[in-house]
PDB file of C-alpha atoms in Angstrom:
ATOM      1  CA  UNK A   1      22.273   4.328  58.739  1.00 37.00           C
ATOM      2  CA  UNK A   2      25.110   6.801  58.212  1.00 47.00           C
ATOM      3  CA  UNK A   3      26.451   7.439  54.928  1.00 48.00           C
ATOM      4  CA  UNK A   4      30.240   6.514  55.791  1.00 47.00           C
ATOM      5  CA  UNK A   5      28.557   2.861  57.285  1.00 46.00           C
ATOM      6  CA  UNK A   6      27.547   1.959  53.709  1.00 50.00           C
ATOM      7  CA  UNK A   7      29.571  -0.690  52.107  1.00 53.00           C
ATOM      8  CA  UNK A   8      31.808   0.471  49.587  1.00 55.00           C
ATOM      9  CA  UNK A   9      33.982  -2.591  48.384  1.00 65.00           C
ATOM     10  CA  UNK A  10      37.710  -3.658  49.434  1.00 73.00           C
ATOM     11  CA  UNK A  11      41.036  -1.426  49.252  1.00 73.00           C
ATOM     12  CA  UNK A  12      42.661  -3.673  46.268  1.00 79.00           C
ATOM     13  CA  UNK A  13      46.534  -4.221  46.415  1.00 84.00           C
ATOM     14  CA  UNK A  14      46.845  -1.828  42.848  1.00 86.00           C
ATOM     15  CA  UNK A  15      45.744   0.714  45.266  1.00 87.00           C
ATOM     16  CA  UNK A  16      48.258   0.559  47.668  1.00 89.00           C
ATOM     17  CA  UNK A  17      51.557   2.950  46.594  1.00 90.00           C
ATOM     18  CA  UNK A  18      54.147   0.671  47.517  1.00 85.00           C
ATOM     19  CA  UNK A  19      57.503   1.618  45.959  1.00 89.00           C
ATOM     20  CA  UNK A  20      59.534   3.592  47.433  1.00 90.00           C
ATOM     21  CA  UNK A  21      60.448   5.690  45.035  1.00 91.00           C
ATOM     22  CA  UNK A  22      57.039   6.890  44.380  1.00 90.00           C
ATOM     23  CA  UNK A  23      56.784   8.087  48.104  1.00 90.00           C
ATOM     24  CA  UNK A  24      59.579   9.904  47.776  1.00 92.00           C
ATOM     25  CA  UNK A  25      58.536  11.336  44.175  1.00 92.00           C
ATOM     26  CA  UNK A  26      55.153  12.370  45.797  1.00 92.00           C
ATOM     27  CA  UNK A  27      56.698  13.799  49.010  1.00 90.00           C
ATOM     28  CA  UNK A  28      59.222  16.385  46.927  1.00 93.00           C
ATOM     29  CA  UNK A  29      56.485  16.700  44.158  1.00 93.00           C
ATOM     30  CA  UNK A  30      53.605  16.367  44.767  1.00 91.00           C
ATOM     31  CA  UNK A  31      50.778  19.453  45.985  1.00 94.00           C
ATOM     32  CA  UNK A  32      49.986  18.830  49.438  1.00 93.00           C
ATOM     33  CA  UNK A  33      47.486  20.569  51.559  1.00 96.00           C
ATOM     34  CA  UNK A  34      47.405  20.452  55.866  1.00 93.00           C
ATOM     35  CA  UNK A  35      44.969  20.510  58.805  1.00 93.00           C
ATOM     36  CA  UNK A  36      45.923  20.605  62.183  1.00 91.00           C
ATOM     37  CA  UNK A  37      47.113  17.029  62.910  1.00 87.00           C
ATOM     38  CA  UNK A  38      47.889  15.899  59.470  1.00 91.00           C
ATOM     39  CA  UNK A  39      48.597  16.205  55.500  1.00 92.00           C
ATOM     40  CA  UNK A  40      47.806  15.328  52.362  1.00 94.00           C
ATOM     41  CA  UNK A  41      50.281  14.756  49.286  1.00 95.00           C
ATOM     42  CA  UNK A  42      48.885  14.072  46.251  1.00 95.00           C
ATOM     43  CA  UNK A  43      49.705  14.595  42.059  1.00 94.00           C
ATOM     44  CA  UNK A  44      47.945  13.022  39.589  1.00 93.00           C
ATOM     45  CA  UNK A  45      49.238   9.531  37.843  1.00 90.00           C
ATOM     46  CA  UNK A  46      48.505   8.165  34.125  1.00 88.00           C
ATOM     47  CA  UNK A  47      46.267   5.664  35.725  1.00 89.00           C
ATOM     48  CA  UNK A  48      42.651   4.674  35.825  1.00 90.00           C
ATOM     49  CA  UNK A  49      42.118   4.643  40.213  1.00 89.00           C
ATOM     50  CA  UNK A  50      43.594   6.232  42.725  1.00 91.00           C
ATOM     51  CA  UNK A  51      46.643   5.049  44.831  1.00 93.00           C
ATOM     52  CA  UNK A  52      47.093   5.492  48.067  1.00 93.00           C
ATOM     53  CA  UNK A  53      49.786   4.989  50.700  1.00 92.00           C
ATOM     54  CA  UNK A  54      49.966   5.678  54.630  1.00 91.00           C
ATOM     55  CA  UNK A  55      53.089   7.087  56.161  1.00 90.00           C
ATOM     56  CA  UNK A  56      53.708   7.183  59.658  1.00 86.00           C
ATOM     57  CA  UNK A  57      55.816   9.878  61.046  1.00 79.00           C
ATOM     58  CA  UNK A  58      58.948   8.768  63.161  1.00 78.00           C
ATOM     59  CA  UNK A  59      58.174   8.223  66.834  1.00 82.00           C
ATOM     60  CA  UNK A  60      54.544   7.565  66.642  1.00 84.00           C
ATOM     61  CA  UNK A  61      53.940   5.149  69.589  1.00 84.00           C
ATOM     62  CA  UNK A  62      54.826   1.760  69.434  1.00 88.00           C
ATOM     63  CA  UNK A  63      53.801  -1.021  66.682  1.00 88.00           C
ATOM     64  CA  UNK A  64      50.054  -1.595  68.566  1.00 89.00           C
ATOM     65  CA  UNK A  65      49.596   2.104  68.216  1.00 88.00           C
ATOM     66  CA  UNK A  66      51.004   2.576  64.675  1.00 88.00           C
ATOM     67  CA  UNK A  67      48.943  -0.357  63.284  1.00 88.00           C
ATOM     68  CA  UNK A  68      45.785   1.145  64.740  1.00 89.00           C
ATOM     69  CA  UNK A  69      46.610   4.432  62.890  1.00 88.00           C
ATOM     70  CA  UNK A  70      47.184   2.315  59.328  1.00 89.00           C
ATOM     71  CA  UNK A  71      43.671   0.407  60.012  1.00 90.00           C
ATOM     72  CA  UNK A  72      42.066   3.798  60.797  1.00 90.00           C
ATOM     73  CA  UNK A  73      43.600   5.247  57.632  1.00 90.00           C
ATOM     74  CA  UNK A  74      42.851   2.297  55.538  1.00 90.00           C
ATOM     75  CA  UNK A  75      39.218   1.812  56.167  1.00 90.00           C
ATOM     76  CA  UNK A  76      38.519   6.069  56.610  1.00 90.00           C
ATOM     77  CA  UNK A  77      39.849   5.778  52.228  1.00 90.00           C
ATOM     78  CA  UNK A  78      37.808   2.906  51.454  1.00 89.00           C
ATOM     79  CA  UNK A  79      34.607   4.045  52.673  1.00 88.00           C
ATOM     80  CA  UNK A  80      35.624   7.410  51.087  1.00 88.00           C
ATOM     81  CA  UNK A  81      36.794   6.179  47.546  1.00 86.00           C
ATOM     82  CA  UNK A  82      33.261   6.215  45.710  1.00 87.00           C
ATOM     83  CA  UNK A  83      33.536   9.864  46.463  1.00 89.00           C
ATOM     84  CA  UNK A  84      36.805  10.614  45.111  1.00 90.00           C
ATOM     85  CA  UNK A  85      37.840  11.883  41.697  1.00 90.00           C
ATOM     86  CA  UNK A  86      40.306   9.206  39.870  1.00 91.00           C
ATOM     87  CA  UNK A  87      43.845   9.339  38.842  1.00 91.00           C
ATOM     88  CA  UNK A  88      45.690  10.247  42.001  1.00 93.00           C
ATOM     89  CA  UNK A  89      48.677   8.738  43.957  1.00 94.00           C
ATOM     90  CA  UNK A  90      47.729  10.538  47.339  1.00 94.00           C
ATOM     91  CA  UNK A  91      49.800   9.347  50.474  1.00 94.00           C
ATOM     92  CA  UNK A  92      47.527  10.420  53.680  1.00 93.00           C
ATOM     93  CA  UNK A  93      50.157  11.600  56.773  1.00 89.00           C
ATOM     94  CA  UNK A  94      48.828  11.845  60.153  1.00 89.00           C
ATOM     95  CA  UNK A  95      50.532  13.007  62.967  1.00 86.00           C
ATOM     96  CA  UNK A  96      49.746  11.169  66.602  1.00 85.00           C
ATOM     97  CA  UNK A  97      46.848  12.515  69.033  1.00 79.00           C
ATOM     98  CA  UNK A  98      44.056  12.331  66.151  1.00 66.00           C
ATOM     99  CA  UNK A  99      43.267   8.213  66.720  1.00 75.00           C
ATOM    100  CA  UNK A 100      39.638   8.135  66.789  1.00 84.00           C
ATOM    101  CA  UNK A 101      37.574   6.145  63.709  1.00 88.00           C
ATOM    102  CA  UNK A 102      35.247   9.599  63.531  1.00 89.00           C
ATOM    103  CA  UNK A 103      38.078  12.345  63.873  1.00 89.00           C
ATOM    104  CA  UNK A 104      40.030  10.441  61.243  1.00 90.00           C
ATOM    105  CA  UNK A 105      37.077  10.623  58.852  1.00 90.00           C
ATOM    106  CA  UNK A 106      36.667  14.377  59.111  1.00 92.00           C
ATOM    107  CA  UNK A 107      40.106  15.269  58.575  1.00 92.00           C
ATOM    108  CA  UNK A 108      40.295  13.175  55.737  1.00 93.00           C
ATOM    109  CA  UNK A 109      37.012  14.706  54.381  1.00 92.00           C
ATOM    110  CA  UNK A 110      38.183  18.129  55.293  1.00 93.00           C
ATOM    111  CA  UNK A 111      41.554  17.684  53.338  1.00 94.00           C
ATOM    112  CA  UNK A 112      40.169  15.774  49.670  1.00 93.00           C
ATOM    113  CA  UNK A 113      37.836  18.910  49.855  1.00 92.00           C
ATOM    114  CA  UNK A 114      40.583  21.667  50.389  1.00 93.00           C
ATOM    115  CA  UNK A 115      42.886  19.711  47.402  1.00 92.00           C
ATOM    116  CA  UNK A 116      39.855  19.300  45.026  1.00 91.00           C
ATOM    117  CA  UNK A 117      39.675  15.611  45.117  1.00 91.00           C
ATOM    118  CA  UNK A 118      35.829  14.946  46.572  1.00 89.00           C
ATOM    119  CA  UNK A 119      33.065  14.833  43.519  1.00 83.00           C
ATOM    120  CA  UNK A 120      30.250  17.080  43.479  1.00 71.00           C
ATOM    121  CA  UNK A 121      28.266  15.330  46.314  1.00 61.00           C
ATOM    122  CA  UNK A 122      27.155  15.484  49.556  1.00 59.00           C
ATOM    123  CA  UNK A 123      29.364  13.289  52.269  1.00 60.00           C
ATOM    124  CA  UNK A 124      27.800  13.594  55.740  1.00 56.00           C
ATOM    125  CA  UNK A 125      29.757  11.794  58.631  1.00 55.00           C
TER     126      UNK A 125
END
């Protein structure tokens, strides 16, 4: 079995950035790093875990399409998690054209490893 099939746990609501102000606080403040397709905003928080929130960019596709992308987001970070260092709001921004399961995993992957966030272990996909 692959290593991103292994169960991992649930995405808790304290994980979830929901205020709005803190989006907007991480967007102007935060470090952010990009791949082709999408970006990563992140700063570190006083907090045990990691937080996490999913914009969507205006205009991507209608709500079927835009839910697909959040589900896709959502489960690529849980199965991730275990791997990450703690005490980060990150908020995960993908751009449309990247919606498969698999490509959303690597560009996540690729982007925790360019902002330092990934532990000191092997992830293979």
């Amino acid at each position: 079995m692959e290593a991103y099939l292994l169960k991992t746990g649930r995405f808790k609501r304290e994980e979830h950035i929901k205020r709005p102000a803190d989006i907007q606080r991480l967007f102007k403040t935060g470090k952010r790093v990009s791949v082709y397709g999408a970006k990563l905003f992140y700063m570190r928080n006083e907090l045990d875990f990691n937080r996490i929130g999913f914009p969507i960019p205006r205009g991507y596709g209608n709500a079927v399409q835009r839910n697909a992308s959040k589900r896709y987001s959502r489960e690529t970070y849980r199965l991730f998690k275990t791997h990450l260092n703690t005490g980060y709001d990150i908020l995960f921004f993908v751009y449309p054209g990247n919606d498969t399961f698999h490509s959303r995993c690597e560009i996540f992957k690729t982007l925790c490893q360019k902002a330092g966030l990934l532990k000191d272990c092997e992830i293979s996909l």
